Short mmCIF file of C-alpha atoms in Angstrom, two decimals:
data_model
loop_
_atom_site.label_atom_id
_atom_site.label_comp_id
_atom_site.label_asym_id
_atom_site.label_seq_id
_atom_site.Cartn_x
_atom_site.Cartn_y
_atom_site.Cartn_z
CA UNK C 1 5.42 -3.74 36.57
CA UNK C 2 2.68 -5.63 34.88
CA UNK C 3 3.18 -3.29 31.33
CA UNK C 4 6.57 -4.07 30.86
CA UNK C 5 5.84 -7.85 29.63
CA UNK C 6 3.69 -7.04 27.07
CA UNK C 7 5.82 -4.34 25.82
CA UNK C 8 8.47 -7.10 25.81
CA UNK C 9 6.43 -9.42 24.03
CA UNK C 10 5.31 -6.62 21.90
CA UNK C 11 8.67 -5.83 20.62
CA UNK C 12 9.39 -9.77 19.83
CA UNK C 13 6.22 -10.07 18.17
CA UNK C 14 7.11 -6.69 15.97
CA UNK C 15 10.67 -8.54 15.28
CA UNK C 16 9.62 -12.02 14.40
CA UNK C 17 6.71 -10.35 12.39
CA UNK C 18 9.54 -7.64 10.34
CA UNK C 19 12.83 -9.64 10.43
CA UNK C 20 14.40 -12.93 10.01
CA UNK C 21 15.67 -12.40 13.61
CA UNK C 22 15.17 -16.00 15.62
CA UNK C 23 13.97 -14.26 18.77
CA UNK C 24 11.87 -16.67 20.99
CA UNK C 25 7.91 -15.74 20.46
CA UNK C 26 5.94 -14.32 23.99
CA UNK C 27 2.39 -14.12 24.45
CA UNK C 28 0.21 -13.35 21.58
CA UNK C 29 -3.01 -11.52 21.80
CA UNK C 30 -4.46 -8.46 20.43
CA UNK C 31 -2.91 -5.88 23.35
CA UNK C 32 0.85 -7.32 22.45
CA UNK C 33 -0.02 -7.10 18.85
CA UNK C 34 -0.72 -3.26 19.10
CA UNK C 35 2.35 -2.75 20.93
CA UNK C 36 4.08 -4.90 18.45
CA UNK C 37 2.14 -2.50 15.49
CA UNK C 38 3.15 0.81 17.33
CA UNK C 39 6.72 -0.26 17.32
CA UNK C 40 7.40 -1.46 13.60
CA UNK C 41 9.24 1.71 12.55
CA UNK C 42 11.30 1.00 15.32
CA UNK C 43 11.88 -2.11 14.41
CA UNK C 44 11.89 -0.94 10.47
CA UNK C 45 15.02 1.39 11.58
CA UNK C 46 17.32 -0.82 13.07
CA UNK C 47 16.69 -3.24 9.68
CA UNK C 48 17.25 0.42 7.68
CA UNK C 49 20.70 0.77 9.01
CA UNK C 50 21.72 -3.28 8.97
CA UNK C 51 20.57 -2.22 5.19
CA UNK C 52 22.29 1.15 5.09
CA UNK C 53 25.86 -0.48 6.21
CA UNK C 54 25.03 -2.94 3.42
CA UNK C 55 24.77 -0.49 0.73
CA UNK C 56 28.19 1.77 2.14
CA UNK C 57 30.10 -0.86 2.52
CA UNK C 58 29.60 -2.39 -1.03
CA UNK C 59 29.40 1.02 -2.43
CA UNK C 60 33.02 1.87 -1.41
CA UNK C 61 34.04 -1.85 -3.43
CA UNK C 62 31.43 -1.61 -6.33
CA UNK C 63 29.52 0.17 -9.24
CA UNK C 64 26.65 1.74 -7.30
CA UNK C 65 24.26 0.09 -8.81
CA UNK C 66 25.53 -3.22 -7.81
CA UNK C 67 25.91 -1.71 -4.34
CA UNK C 68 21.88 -0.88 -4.80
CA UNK C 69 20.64 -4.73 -6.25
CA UNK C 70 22.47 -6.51 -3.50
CA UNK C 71 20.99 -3.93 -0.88
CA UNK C 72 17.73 -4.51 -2.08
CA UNK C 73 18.05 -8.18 -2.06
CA UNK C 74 19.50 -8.30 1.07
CA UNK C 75 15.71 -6.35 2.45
CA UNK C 76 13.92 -9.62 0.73
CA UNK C 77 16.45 -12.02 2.44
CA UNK C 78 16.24 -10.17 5.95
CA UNK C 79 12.51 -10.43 5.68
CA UNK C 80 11.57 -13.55 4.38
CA UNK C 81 10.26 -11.87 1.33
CA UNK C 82 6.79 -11.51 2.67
CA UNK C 83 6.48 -8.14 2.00
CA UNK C 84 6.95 -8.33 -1.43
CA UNK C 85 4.76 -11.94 -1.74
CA UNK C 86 1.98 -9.18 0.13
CA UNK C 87 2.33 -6.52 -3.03
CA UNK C 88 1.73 -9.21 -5.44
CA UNK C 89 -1.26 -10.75 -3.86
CA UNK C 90 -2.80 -7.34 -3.20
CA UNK C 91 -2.09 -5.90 -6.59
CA UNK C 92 -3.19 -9.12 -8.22
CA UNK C 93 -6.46 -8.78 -6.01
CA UNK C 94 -7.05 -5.25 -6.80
CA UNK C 95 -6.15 -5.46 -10.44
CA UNK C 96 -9.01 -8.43 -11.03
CA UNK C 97 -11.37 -5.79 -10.44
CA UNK C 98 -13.49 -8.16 -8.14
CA UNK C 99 -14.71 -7.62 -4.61
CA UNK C 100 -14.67 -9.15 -1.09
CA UNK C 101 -14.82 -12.66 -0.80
CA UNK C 102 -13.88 -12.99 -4.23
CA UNK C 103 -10.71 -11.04 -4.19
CA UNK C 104 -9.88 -12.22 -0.90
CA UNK C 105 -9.59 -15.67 -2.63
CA UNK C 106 -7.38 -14.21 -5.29
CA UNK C 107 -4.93 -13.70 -2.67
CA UNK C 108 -5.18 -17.11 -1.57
CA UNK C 109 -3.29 -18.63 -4.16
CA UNK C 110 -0.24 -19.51 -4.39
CA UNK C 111 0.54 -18.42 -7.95
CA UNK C 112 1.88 -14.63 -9.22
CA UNK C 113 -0.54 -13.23 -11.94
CA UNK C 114 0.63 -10.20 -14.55
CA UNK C 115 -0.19 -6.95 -12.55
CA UNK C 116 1.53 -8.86 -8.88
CA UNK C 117 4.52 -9.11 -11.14
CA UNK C 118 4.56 -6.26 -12.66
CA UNK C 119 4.13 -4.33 -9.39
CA UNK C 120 7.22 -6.37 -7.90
CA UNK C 121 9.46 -5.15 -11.26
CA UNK C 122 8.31 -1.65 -10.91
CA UNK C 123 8.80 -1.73 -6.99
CA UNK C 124 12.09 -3.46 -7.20
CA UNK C 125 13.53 -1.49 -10.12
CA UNK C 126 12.62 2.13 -8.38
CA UNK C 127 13.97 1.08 -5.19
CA UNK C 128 17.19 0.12 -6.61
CA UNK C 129 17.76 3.10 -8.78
CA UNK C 130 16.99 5.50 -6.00
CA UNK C 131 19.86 3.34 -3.94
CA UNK C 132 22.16 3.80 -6.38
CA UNK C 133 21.60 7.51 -6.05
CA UNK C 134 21.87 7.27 -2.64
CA UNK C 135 25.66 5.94 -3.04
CA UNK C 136 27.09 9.42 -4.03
CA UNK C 137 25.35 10.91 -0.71
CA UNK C 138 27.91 11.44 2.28
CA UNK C 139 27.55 8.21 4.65
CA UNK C 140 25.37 10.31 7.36
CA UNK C 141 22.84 11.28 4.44
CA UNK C 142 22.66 8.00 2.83
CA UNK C 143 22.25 6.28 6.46
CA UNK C 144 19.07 8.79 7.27
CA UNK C 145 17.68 8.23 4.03
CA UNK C 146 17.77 4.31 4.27
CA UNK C 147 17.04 4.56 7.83
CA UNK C 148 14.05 6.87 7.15
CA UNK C 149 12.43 5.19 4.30
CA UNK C 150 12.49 1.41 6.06
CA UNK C 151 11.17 3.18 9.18
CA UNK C 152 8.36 4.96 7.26
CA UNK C 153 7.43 1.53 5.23
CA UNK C 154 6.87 -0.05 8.74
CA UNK C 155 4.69 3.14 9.63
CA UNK C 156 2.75 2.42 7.24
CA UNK C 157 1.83 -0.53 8.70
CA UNK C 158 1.02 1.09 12.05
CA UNK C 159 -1.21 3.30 9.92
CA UNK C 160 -3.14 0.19 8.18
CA UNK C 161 -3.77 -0.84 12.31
CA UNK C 162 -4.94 2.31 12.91
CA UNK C 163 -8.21 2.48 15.41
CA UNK C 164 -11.46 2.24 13.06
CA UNK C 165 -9.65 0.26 10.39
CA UNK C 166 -11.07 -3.43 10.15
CA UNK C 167 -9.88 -6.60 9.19
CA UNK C 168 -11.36 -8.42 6.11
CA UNK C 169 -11.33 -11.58 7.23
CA UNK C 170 -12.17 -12.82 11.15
CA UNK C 171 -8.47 -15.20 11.17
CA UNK C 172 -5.23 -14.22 10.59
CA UNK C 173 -2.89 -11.14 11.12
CA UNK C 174 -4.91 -9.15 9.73
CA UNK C 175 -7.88 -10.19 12.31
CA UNK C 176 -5.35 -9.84 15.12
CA UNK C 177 -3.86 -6.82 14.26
CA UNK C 178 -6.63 -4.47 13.00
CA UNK C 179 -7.67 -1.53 14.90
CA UNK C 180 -4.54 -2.03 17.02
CA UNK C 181 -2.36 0.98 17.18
CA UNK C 182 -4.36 4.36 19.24
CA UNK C 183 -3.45 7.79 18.00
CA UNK C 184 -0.74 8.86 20.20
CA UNK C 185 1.28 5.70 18.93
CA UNK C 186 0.76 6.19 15.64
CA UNK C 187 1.40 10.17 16.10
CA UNK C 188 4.28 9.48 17.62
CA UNK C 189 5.82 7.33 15.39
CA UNK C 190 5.08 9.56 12.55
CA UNK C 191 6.98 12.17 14.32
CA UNK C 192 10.03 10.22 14.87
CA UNK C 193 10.36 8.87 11.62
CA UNK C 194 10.00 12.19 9.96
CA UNK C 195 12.54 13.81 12.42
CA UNK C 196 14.68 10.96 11.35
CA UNK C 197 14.68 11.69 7.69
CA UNK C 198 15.85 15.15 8.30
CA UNK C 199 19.09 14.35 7.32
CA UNK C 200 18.59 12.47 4.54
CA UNK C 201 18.85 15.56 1.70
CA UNK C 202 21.71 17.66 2.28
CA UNK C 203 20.83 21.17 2.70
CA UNK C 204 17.15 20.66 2.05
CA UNK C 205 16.25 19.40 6.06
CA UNK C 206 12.72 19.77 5.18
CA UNK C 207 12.60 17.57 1.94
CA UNK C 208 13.24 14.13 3.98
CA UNK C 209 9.91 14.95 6.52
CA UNK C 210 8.00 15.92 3.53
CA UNK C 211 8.50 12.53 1.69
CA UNK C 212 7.40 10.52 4.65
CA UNK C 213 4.70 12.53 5.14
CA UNK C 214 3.62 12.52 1.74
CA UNK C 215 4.16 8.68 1.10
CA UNK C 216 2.33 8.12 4.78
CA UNK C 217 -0.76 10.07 2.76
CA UNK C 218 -0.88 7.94 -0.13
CA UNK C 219 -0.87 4.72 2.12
CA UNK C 220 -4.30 6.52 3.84
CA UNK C 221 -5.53 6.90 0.35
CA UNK C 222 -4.62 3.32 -0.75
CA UNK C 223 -5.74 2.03 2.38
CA UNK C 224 -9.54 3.05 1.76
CA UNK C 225 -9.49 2.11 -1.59
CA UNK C 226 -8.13 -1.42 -0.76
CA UNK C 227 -10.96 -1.71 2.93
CA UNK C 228 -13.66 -0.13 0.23
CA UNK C 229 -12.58 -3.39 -2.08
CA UNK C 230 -11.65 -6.08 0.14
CA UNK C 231 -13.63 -4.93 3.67
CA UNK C 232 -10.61 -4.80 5.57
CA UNK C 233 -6.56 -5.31 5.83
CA UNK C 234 -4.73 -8.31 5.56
CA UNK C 235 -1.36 -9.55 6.28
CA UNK C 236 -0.86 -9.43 2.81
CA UNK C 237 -2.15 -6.09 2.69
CA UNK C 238 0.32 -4.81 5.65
CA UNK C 239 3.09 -6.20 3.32
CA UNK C 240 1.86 -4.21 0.08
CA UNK C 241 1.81 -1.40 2.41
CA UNK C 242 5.22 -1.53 3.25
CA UNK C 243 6.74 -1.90 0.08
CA UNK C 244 4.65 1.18 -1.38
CA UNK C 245 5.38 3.51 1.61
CA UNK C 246 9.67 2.56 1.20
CA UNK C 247 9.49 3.29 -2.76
CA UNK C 248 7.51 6.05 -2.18
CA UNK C 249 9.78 7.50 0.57
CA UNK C 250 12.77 6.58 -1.79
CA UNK C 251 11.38 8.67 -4.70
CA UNK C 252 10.93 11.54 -2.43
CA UNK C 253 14.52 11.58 -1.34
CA UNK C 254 16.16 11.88 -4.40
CA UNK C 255 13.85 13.55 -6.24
CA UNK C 256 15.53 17.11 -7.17
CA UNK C 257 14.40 20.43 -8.23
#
């Protein structure tokens, strides 16, 4: 059937776009770029429980909070740390308090400036401290809630591709990936990574759902702020999205009350 290719190449494109994996690349053109868009949080949940295992396994041999920095390092390592290098550049963009072309050339260079760095400590530290929660949780909980929140940070991306959203500059990912992703995908996928998190708080089912939701809002929010400032999404935009929709899904989880 002539769909199944481009689903195929879809799903490499999402895996050599979100992972370290060396899968061979297939055709590349808008269409497989949507698919490849609509299936990130796939793709974001099988790294979530690679990441998961990580964090049991060292958590049954060390302090939790070890357990939690090596987790979180091993997320940078399995994804080349362009997620993070995206949250700098974006941050540093937003913070100069410039527009358009100019910002866009902000996050052209190749240097960190104060708020970039600051948002990668802040990022970094939160996710790490909400792991090392997530080490007292039985295994099932603390696999949905690591599962969940990697899932919903590659959401977030499918959100940022939503139909309507353009990209600020005509090359790039963000020029092949904008406007990408229909609503049924992106419903879908919201759905499924929701259902997923279910788990995630013991005896509060509805608490996990509610954080992805809630983070997936934010990302809406920040997402017309940064098109308002920049005229569109970037790569490094996608990449600032992820990292804010995981922290924010972390936060949720362990949050108590």
């Amino acid at each position: 059937m002539p769909a199944e290719p481009g689903r195929t190449d879809g799903l490499r494109l999402a895996l050599t776009t979100f992972t370290t994996l060396p899968v061979r690349a297939g055709r590349i053109d808008r269409s497989v770029a949507g698919t490849a868009m609509a299936l990130a949080p796939l793709v974001g949940a099988l790294l979530g429980a690679v990441l998961a295992g990580v964090l049991l396994l060292l958590g049954a041999l060390a302090p939790p909070l070890v357990a939690a920095g090596v987790t979180v390092g091993c997320a940078a390592l399995l994804t080349r740390g362009l997620h993070l290098d995206g949250l700098a550049d974006t941050v540093d963009a937003l913070g100069s308090y410039r527009r358009g072309a100019a910002a866009l050339e902000i996050m052209k260079k190749p240097d960190v400036g104060p708020f970039g760095v600051a948002a990668l400590v802040v990022v970094l530290l939160l996710q790490t401290a909400a792991l090392a929660e997530l080490v007292g949780r039985s295994w099932p909980a603390a696999l949905a809630a690591v599962v969940a929140a990697t899932a919903a940070g590659r959401l977030g991306v499918a959100v940022a591709c939503r139909r309507g959203v353009p990209a600020a500059r005509p090359e790039g990912l963000g020029a092949l990936v904008a406007g990408t992703v229909g609503p049924v995908a992106l419903a879908v996928g919201t759905a499924a990574v929701a259902l997923a998190a279910v788990p995630a708080v013991p005896g509060r089912p509805w608490q996990g759902p509610v954080a992805v939701l809630a983070a997936t809002a934010v990302a809406v929010g920040l997402l017309r702020h940064v098109v308002r400032r920049l005229g569109g999404v970037t790569g490094d935009v996608l990449g600032a999205t992820v990292e804010v929709v995981t922290t924010l899904v972390y936060l949720g989880l362990v949050l108590s009350g």
